[in-house]
Amino acid sequence: MRTAAVWAVLRRELERHAGRELTVLDVGGGTGGFAVPLAEAGHTVTVVDASPDALAALTRRAADAGVAGRVRAVQGDGDALAGLVAPGSVDLILCHAVLEVVDDPAGVVAAVAAALRPGGAVSLLVAGRAAAVLGRAFNGHLGAASALLDDPDGRAGGRDTLRRRYDAETAAALLSGAGLTVEEIHGVRVLADLLPAAVVEADPRTMLELELALSARPPFRDIAAQLHVFARRP
């Protein structure tokens, strides 16, 4: 449920290329939550991540799934992406929960755009500012909510674990600025983080259907914990 909106978009992209093995790059892909299923679907996936422990877990996970030959682990971070991937060599790039922590988000997006083949696509997932403001306010941290609302980067002070947050417009503008064409924007975890677990577990099918229905509809989309922007290189 927490990644259903993302997978719905990715599945449509895979169906568009049915019968073809895609070259996929997962930036910050960690232990392979997306990479291994994509490899199981018959695609080759390179995961770039700064954590050697995460990459070791990825390697074990791929081996356990029988797709070790389709998954390659590369240690590095998003800011170094331009030096890790050949230009115009990738069909699909996942860049999830990366732009919140890198030094130069625009530089990372430029490197992503350069790595894509013409017609290739990028799946971008970023933390949403509105959800963070509401979450802190609901929990009684009004000062932190105000700070996050007013801060240009969407931070809640010096102890914030993220360096920046986005709304749909700022996330889409980053991709457009790199020459990519934004095709879809969805909210991820519109309700999943707001409702008690008992409510979610009581009727998971209806919950999933509602989550997916809200994910593409402003203003519900815009208060999601994360925003998913899908764009293509012309």
PDB file of C-alpha atoms in Angstrom:
ATOM      1  CA  MET A   1       0.000   0.000   0.000  1.00  0.00           C
ATOM      2  CA  ARG A   2       2.824   2.420   0.855  1.00  0.00           C
ATOM      3  CA  THR A   3       4.323   2.146  -2.638  1.00  0.00           C
ATOM      4  CA  ALA A   4       1.235   1.175  -4.640  1.00  0.00           C
ATOM      5  CA  ALA A   5       0.991   4.492  -6.506  1.00  0.00           C
ATOM      6  CA  VAL A   6       4.627   4.220  -7.595  1.00  0.00           C
ATOM      7  CA  TRP A   7       4.280   0.635  -8.759  1.00  0.00           C
ATOM      8  CA  ALA A   8       1.126   1.472 -10.712  1.00  0.00           C
ATOM      9  CA  VAL A   9       3.103   3.975 -12.787  1.00  0.00           C
ATOM     10  CA  LEU A  10       6.118   1.682 -13.163  1.00  0.00           C
ATOM     11  CA  ARG A  11       3.964  -1.219 -14.320  1.00  0.00           C
ATOM     12  CA  ARG A  12       2.467   0.931 -17.043  1.00  0.00           C
ATOM     13  CA  GLU A  13       5.950   1.839 -18.217  1.00  0.00           C
ATOM     14  CA  LEU A  14       7.006  -1.821 -18.255  1.00  0.00           C
ATOM     15  CA  GLU A  15       3.859  -2.737 -20.204  1.00  0.00           C
ATOM     16  CA  ARG A  16       4.740  -0.057 -22.728  1.00  0.00           C
ATOM     17  CA  HIS A  17       7.955  -1.973 -23.401  1.00  0.00           C
ATOM     18  CA  ALA A  18       6.460  -5.453 -23.129  1.00  0.00           C
ATOM     19  CA  GLY A  19       8.811  -8.127 -24.434  1.00  0.00           C
ATOM     20  CA  ARG A  20      11.886  -5.907 -24.191  1.00  0.00           C
ATOM     21  CA  GLU A  21      14.601  -6.114 -21.533  1.00  0.00           C
ATOM     22  CA  LEU A  22      15.132  -2.639 -20.099  1.00  0.00           C
ATOM     23  CA  THR A  23      18.311  -1.203 -18.656  1.00  0.00           C
ATOM     24  CA  VAL A  24      17.333   0.233 -15.281  1.00  0.00           C
ATOM     25  CA  LEU A  25      19.277   2.442 -12.883  1.00  0.00           C
ATOM     26  CA  ASP A  26      18.138   2.735  -9.259  1.00  0.00           C
ATOM     27  CA  VAL A  27      19.840   5.697  -7.571  1.00  0.00           C
ATOM     28  CA  GLY A  28      19.840   5.282  -3.812  1.00  0.00           C
ATOM     29  CA  GLY A  29      18.170   1.909  -4.270  1.00  0.00           C
ATOM     30  CA  GLY A  30      19.480   0.496  -0.994  1.00  0.00           C
ATOM     31  CA  THR A  31      18.549  -3.111  -0.317  1.00  0.00           C
ATOM     32  CA  GLY A  32      16.606  -3.586  -3.551  1.00  0.00           C
ATOM     33  CA  GLY A  33      12.956  -3.047  -2.694  1.00  0.00           C
ATOM     34  CA  PHE A  34      12.378  -1.920  -6.271  1.00  0.00           C
ATOM     35  CA  ALA A  35      15.453  -3.344  -7.985  1.00  0.00           C
ATOM     36  CA  VAL A  36      14.851  -7.010  -7.209  1.00  0.00           C
ATOM     37  CA  PRO A  37      11.208  -7.081  -8.413  1.00  0.00           C
ATOM     38  CA  LEU A  38      12.289  -5.282 -11.597  1.00  0.00           C
ATOM     39  CA  ALA A  39      15.000  -7.879 -12.129  1.00  0.00           C
ATOM     40  CA  GLU A  40      12.471 -10.634 -11.488  1.00  0.00           C
ATOM     41  CA  ALA A  41      10.400  -9.080 -14.277  1.00  0.00           C
ATOM     42  CA  GLY A  42      13.316  -9.683 -16.659  1.00  0.00           C
ATOM     43  CA  HIS A  43      15.173  -6.370 -16.619  1.00  0.00           C
ATOM     44  CA  THR A  44      18.797  -5.568 -15.785  1.00  0.00           C
ATOM     45  CA  VAL A  45      19.201  -3.213 -12.838  1.00  0.00           C
ATOM     46  CA  THR A  46      22.179  -1.250 -11.535  1.00  0.00           C
ATOM     47  CA  VAL A  47      21.788   0.043  -7.989  1.00  0.00           C
ATOM     48  CA  VAL A  48      23.919   2.998  -6.921  1.00  0.00           C
ATOM     49  CA  ASP A  49      23.990   3.534  -3.170  1.00  0.00           C
ATOM     50  CA  ALA A  50      26.421   5.053  -0.689  1.00  0.00           C
ATOM     51  CA  SER A  51      25.924   2.339   1.945  1.00  0.00           C
ATOM     52  CA  PRO A  52      28.067  -0.807   1.620  1.00  0.00           C
ATOM     53  CA  ASP A  53      25.803  -2.569   4.116  1.00  0.00           C
ATOM     54  CA  ALA A  54      22.729  -1.827   2.009  1.00  0.00           C
ATOM     55  CA  LEU A  55      24.477  -3.061  -1.124  1.00  0.00           C
ATOM     56  CA  ALA A  56      25.533  -6.261   0.643  1.00  0.00           C
ATOM     57  CA  ALA A  57      21.911  -6.841   1.631  1.00  0.00           C
ATOM     58  CA  LEU A  58      20.881  -6.120  -1.967  1.00  0.00           C
ATOM     59  CA  THR A  59      23.312  -8.728  -3.268  1.00  0.00           C
ATOM     60  CA  ARG A  60      21.967 -11.351  -0.859  1.00  0.00           C
ATOM     61  CA  ARG A  61      18.392 -10.462  -1.694  1.00  0.00           C
ATOM     62  CA  ALA A  62      19.029 -10.726  -5.432  1.00  0.00           C
ATOM     63  CA  ALA A  63      20.743 -14.097  -4.960  1.00  0.00           C
ATOM     64  CA  ASP A  64      17.864 -15.408  -2.860  1.00  0.00           C
ATOM     65  CA  ALA A  65      15.436 -14.312  -5.589  1.00  0.00           C
ATOM     66  CA  GLY A  66      17.508 -16.020  -8.293  1.00  0.00           C
ATOM     67  CA  VAL A  67      18.291 -12.788 -10.152  1.00  0.00           C
ATOM     68  CA  ALA A  68      21.883 -12.122  -9.092  1.00  0.00           C
ATOM     69  CA  GLY A  69      22.936 -12.033 -12.746  1.00  0.00           C
ATOM     70  CA  ARG A  70      20.555  -9.162 -13.478  1.00  0.00           C
ATOM     71  CA  VAL A  71      21.443  -6.925 -10.514  1.00  0.00           C
ATOM     72  CA  ARG A  72      24.676  -4.940 -10.198  1.00  0.00           C
ATOM     73  CA  ALA A  73      25.648  -3.027  -7.059  1.00  0.00           C
ATOM     74  CA  VAL A  74      27.747   0.142  -7.329  1.00  0.00           C
ATOM     75  CA  GLN A  75      28.865   2.103  -4.294  1.00  0.00           C
ATOM     76  CA  GLY A  76      28.451   5.846  -4.725  1.00  0.00           C
ATOM     77  CA  ASP A  77      26.088   8.676  -3.963  1.00  0.00           C
ATOM     78  CA  GLY A  78      23.745  10.757  -6.037  1.00  0.00           C
ATOM     79  CA  ASP A  79      26.115  13.700  -6.258  1.00  0.00           C
ATOM     80  CA  ALA A  80      28.665  11.474  -8.035  1.00  0.00           C
ATOM     81  CA  LEU A  81      26.174  10.004 -10.484  1.00  0.00           C
ATOM     82  CA  ALA A  82      27.567  11.751 -13.561  1.00  0.00           C
ATOM     83  CA  GLY A  83      30.846   9.876 -13.139  1.00  0.00           C
ATOM     84  CA  LEU A  84      29.239   6.492 -12.539  1.00  0.00           C
ATOM     85  CA  VAL A  85      26.873   6.078 -15.504  1.00  0.00           C
ATOM     86  CA  ALA A  86      27.564   6.434 -19.223  1.00  0.00           C
ATOM     87  CA  PRO A  87      25.490   9.115 -20.973  1.00  0.00           C
ATOM     88  CA  GLY A  88      22.462   7.917 -22.896  1.00  0.00           C
ATOM     89  CA  SER A  89      22.724   4.354 -21.609  1.00  0.00           C
ATOM     90  CA  VAL A  90      19.618   3.813 -19.452  1.00  0.00           C
ATOM     91  CA  ASP A  91      15.939   3.195 -20.270  1.00  0.00           C
ATOM     92  CA  LEU A  92      14.460   3.778 -16.824  1.00  0.00           C
ATOM     93  CA  ILE A  93      15.895   5.565 -13.787  1.00  0.00           C
ATOM     94  CA  LEU A  94      14.525   5.406 -10.259  1.00  0.00           C
ATOM     95  CA  CYS A  95      15.585   8.295  -8.037  1.00  0.00           C
ATOM     96  CA  HIS A  96      13.700   7.755  -4.800  1.00  0.00           C
ATOM     97  CA  ALA A  97      14.350   9.625  -1.532  1.00  0.00           C
ATOM     98  CA  VAL A  98      17.599  11.052  -2.888  1.00  0.00           C
ATOM     99  CA  LEU A  99      17.048  14.735  -3.664  1.00  0.00           C
ATOM    100  CA  GLU A 100      16.202  15.432  -0.018  1.00  0.00           C
ATOM    101  CA  VAL A 101      19.756  14.646   1.104  1.00  0.00           C
ATOM    102  CA  VAL A 102      22.221  15.393  -1.721  1.00  0.00           C
ATOM    103  CA  ASP A 103      24.364  18.531  -1.943  1.00  0.00           C
ATOM    104  CA  ASP A 104      23.178  19.536  -5.418  1.00  0.00           C
ATOM    105  CA  PRO A 105      19.682  18.356  -6.413  1.00  0.00           C
ATOM    106  CA  ALA A 106      19.765  20.159  -9.765  1.00  0.00           C
ATOM    107  CA  GLY A 107      23.096  18.528 -10.560  1.00  0.00           C
ATOM    108  CA  VAL A 108      21.745  15.080  -9.746  1.00  0.00           C
ATOM    109  CA  VAL A 109      18.696  15.638 -11.951  1.00  0.00           C
ATOM    110  CA  ALA A 110      20.937  16.872 -14.770  1.00  0.00           C
ATOM    111  CA  ALA A 111      23.018  13.687 -14.456  1.00  0.00           C
ATOM    112  CA  VAL A 112      19.831  11.595 -14.489  1.00  0.00           C
ATOM    113  CA  ALA A 113      18.633  13.332 -17.642  1.00  0.00           C
ATOM    114  CA  ALA A 114      22.016  12.816 -19.314  1.00  0.00           C
ATOM    115  CA  ALA A 115      22.041   9.098 -18.456  1.00  0.00           C
ATOM    116  CA  LEU A 116      18.659   8.470 -20.094  1.00  0.00           C
ATOM    117  CA  ARG A 117      18.303   7.318 -23.659  1.00  0.00           C
ATOM    118  CA  PRO A 118      15.920   9.380 -25.799  1.00  0.00           C
ATOM    119  CA  GLY A 119      12.456   8.203 -24.804  1.00  0.00           C
ATOM    120  CA  GLY A 120      13.753   6.951 -21.457  1.00  0.00           C
ATOM    121  CA  ALA A 121      11.881   7.766 -18.246  1.00  0.00           C
ATOM    122  CA  VAL A 122      12.635   8.755 -14.665  1.00  0.00           C
ATOM    123  CA  SER A 123      10.652   7.913 -11.548  1.00  0.00           C
ATOM    124  CA  LEU A 124      11.317  10.612  -8.947  1.00  0.00           C
ATOM    125  CA  LEU A 125      10.116  10.252  -5.366  1.00  0.00           C
ATOM    126  CA  VAL A 126      10.594  13.110  -2.905  1.00  0.00           C
ATOM    127  CA  ALA A 127       9.415  14.071   0.568  1.00  0.00           C
ATOM    128  CA  GLY A 128       6.382  16.362   0.583  1.00  0.00           C
ATOM    129  CA  ARG A 129       6.493  19.667   2.448  1.00  0.00           C
ATOM    130  CA  ALA A 130       2.742  19.900   3.157  1.00  0.00           C
ATOM    131  CA  ALA A 131       2.606  16.493   4.854  1.00  0.00           C
ATOM    132  CA  ALA A 132       5.543  17.390   7.086  1.00  0.00           C
ATOM    133  CA  VAL A 133       3.913  20.657   8.138  1.00  0.00           C
ATOM    134  CA  LEU A 134       0.606  18.949   8.937  1.00  0.00           C
ATOM    135  CA  GLY A 135       2.283  16.042  10.691  1.00  0.00           C
ATOM    136  CA  ARG A 136       4.166  18.294  13.079  1.00  0.00           C
ATOM    137  CA  ALA A 137       1.119  20.460  13.721  1.00  0.00           C
ATOM    138  CA  PHE A 138      -1.096  17.434  14.455  1.00  0.00           C
ATOM    139  CA  ASN A 139       1.487  16.219  16.970  1.00  0.00           C
ATOM    140  CA  GLY A 140       1.554  19.554  18.776  1.00  0.00           C
ATOM    141  CA  HIS A 141       4.897  20.783  17.424  1.00  0.00           C
ATOM    142  CA  LEU A 142       3.573  24.089  16.181  1.00  0.00           C
ATOM    143  CA  GLY A 143       6.919  25.866  16.194  1.00  0.00           C
ATOM    144  CA  ALA A 144       8.480  23.185  14.013  1.00  0.00           C
ATOM    145  CA  ALA A 145       5.476  23.305  11.685  1.00  0.00           C
ATOM    146  CA  SER A 146       5.832  27.073  11.305  1.00  0.00           C
ATOM    147  CA  ALA A 147       9.563  26.797  10.697  1.00  0.00           C
ATOM    148  CA  LEU A 148       9.054  24.137   8.059  1.00  0.00           C
ATOM    149  CA  LEU A 149       6.351  26.174   6.340  1.00  0.00           C
ATOM    150  CA  ASP A 150       8.502  29.304   6.148  1.00  0.00           C
ATOM    151  CA  ASP A 151      11.878  27.759   5.385  1.00  0.00           C
ATOM    152  CA  PRO A 152      12.817  28.047   1.680  1.00  0.00           C
ATOM    153  CA  ASP A 153      13.952  24.413   1.626  1.00  0.00           C
ATOM    154  CA  GLY A 154      11.142  23.040   3.767  1.00  0.00           C
ATOM    155  CA  ARG A 155      13.266  22.215   6.821  1.00  0.00           C
ATOM    156  CA  ALA A 156      12.118  22.201  10.427  1.00  0.00           C
ATOM    157  CA  GLY A 157      15.298  23.557  11.991  1.00  0.00           C
ATOM    158  CA  GLY A 158      18.851  22.387  12.485  1.00  0.00           C
ATOM    159  CA  ARG A 159      17.892  18.966  13.841  1.00  0.00           C
ATOM    160  CA  ASP A 160      15.838  18.057  10.792  1.00  0.00           C
ATOM    161  CA  THR A 161      17.118  14.849   9.218  1.00  0.00           C
ATOM    162  CA  LEU A 162      16.286  16.060   5.710  1.00  0.00           C
ATOM    163  CA  ARG A 163      17.937  18.950   3.913  1.00  0.00           C
ATOM    164  CA  ARG A 164      14.884  19.859   1.864  1.00  0.00           C
ATOM    165  CA  ARG A 165      11.306  18.951   0.970  1.00  0.00           C
ATOM    166  CA  TYR A 166       9.219  19.615  -2.101  1.00  0.00           C
ATOM    167  CA  ASP A 167       5.778  20.367  -3.393  1.00  0.00           C
ATOM    168  CA  ALA A 168       4.500  19.171  -6.763  1.00  0.00           C
ATOM    169  CA  GLU A 169       5.524  22.368  -8.532  1.00  0.00           C
ATOM    170  CA  THR A 170       9.090  22.541  -7.250  1.00  0.00           C
ATOM    171  CA  ALA A 171       9.723  18.848  -7.914  1.00  0.00           C
ATOM    172  CA  ALA A 172       8.340  19.072 -11.439  1.00  0.00           C
ATOM    173  CA  ALA A 173      10.335  22.243 -12.103  1.00  0.00           C
ATOM    174  CA  LEU A 174      13.588  20.435 -11.329  1.00  0.00           C
ATOM    175  CA  LEU A 175      12.855  17.823 -13.981  1.00  0.00           C
ATOM    176  CA  SER A 176      11.596  20.321 -16.536  1.00  0.00           C
ATOM    177  CA  GLY A 177      14.698  22.426 -15.964  1.00  0.00           C
ATOM    178  CA  ALA A 178      16.832  19.455 -16.991  1.00  0.00           C
ATOM    179  CA  GLY A 179      14.951  19.123 -20.286  1.00  0.00           C
ATOM    180  CA  LEU A 180      12.612  16.314 -19.226  1.00  0.00           C
ATOM    181  CA  THR A 181       8.888  16.230 -19.929  1.00  0.00           C
ATOM    182  CA  VAL A 182       6.742  15.633 -16.847  1.00  0.00           C
ATOM    183  CA  GLU A 183       3.952  13.153 -17.620  1.00  0.00           C
ATOM    184  CA  GLU A 184       2.412  12.288 -14.234  1.00  0.00           C
ATOM    185  CA  ILE A 185       2.443  13.455 -10.620  1.00  0.00           C
ATOM    186  CA  HIS A 186       1.020  11.336  -7.811  1.00  0.00           C
ATOM    187  CA  GLY A 187       0.909  11.476  -4.049  1.00  0.00           C
ATOM    188  CA  VAL A 188       2.340   8.508  -2.184  1.00  0.00           C
ATOM    189  CA  ARG A 189       0.959   7.654   1.261  1.00  0.00           C
ATOM    190  CA  VAL A 190      -1.884  10.161   1.138  1.00  0.00           C
ATOM    191  CA  LEU A 191      -3.745   8.363   3.925  1.00  0.00           C
ATOM    192  CA  ALA A 192      -1.444   5.524   4.957  1.00  0.00           C
ATOM    193  CA  ASP A 193       0.502   7.661   7.440  1.00  0.00           C
ATOM    194  CA  LEU A 194      -2.549   9.458   8.824  1.00  0.00           C
ATOM    195  CA  LEU A 195      -4.837   6.599   9.828  1.00  0.00           C
ATOM    196  CA  PRO A 196      -4.425   4.214  12.763  1.00  0.00           C
ATOM    197  CA  ALA A 197      -3.097   0.796  11.809  1.00  0.00           C
ATOM    198  CA  ALA A 198      -6.331  -0.821  12.961  1.00  0.00           C
ATOM    199  CA  VAL A 199      -8.299   1.168  10.381  1.00  0.00           C
ATOM    200  CA  VAL A 200      -5.890   0.279   7.590  1.00  0.00           C
ATOM    201  CA  GLU A 201      -5.832  -3.406   8.510  1.00  0.00           C
ATOM    202  CA  ALA A 202      -9.599  -3.679   8.926  1.00  0.00           C
ATOM    203  CA  ASP A 203     -10.275  -3.301   5.190  1.00  0.00           C
ATOM    204  CA  PRO A 204      -6.976  -3.243   3.291  1.00  0.00           C
ATOM    205  CA  ARG A 205      -8.558  -3.658  -0.137  1.00  0.00           C
ATOM    206  CA  THR A 206     -10.805  -0.615   0.225  1.00  0.00           C
ATOM    207  CA  MET A 207      -7.911   1.281   1.776  1.00  0.00           C
ATOM    208  CA  LEU A 208      -5.701   0.504  -1.207  1.00  0.00           C
ATOM    209  CA  GLU A 209      -8.392   1.534  -3.685  1.00  0.00           C
ATOM    210  CA  LEU A 210      -8.953   4.810  -1.848  1.00  0.00           C
ATOM    211  CA  GLU A 211      -5.228   5.496  -1.585  1.00  0.00           C
ATOM    212  CA  LEU A 212      -4.808   5.031  -5.338  1.00  0.00           C
ATOM    213  CA  ALA A 213      -7.876   7.127  -6.136  1.00  0.00           C
ATOM    214  CA  LEU A 214      -6.637  10.031  -4.013  1.00  0.00           C
ATOM    215  CA  SER A 215      -3.065   9.802  -5.259  1.00  0.00           C
ATOM    216  CA  ALA A 216      -3.783  11.575  -8.543  1.00  0.00           C
ATOM    217  CA  ARG A 217      -6.333  14.142  -7.308  1.00  0.00           C
ATOM    218  CA  PRO A 218      -5.288  17.536  -5.981  1.00  0.00           C
ATOM    219  CA  PRO A 219      -5.587  18.693  -3.242  1.00  0.00           C
ATOM    220  CA  PHE A 220      -5.393  15.178  -1.728  1.00  0.00           C
ATOM    221  CA  ARG A 221      -2.288  14.396  -3.791  1.00  0.00           C
ATOM    222  CA  ASP A 222      -0.505  17.425  -2.418  1.00  0.00           C
ATOM    223  CA  ILE A 223      -0.706  16.440   1.253  1.00  0.00           C
ATOM    224  CA  ALA A 224       0.871  13.023   0.672  1.00  0.00           C
ATOM    225  CA  ALA A 225       3.976  12.085   2.618  1.00  0.00           C
ATOM    226  CA  GLN A 226       5.848  11.749  -0.670  1.00  0.00           C
ATOM    227  CA  LEU A 227       5.350  13.042  -4.181  1.00  0.00           C
ATOM    228  CA  HIS A 228       6.000  10.855  -7.214  1.00  0.00           C
ATOM    229  CA  VAL A 229       6.892  12.628 -10.450  1.00  0.00           C
ATOM    230  CA  PHE A 230       7.274  10.607 -13.642  1.00  0.00           C
ATOM    231  CA  ALA A 231       9.030  12.285 -16.558  1.00  0.00           C
ATOM    232  CA  ARG A 232      10.546  11.367 -19.901  1.00  0.00           C
ATOM    233  CA  ARG A 233      13.490  12.443 -22.000  1.00  0.00           C
ATOM    234  CA  PRO A 234      12.175  13.658 -25.387  1.00  0.00           C
TER     235      PRO A 234
END
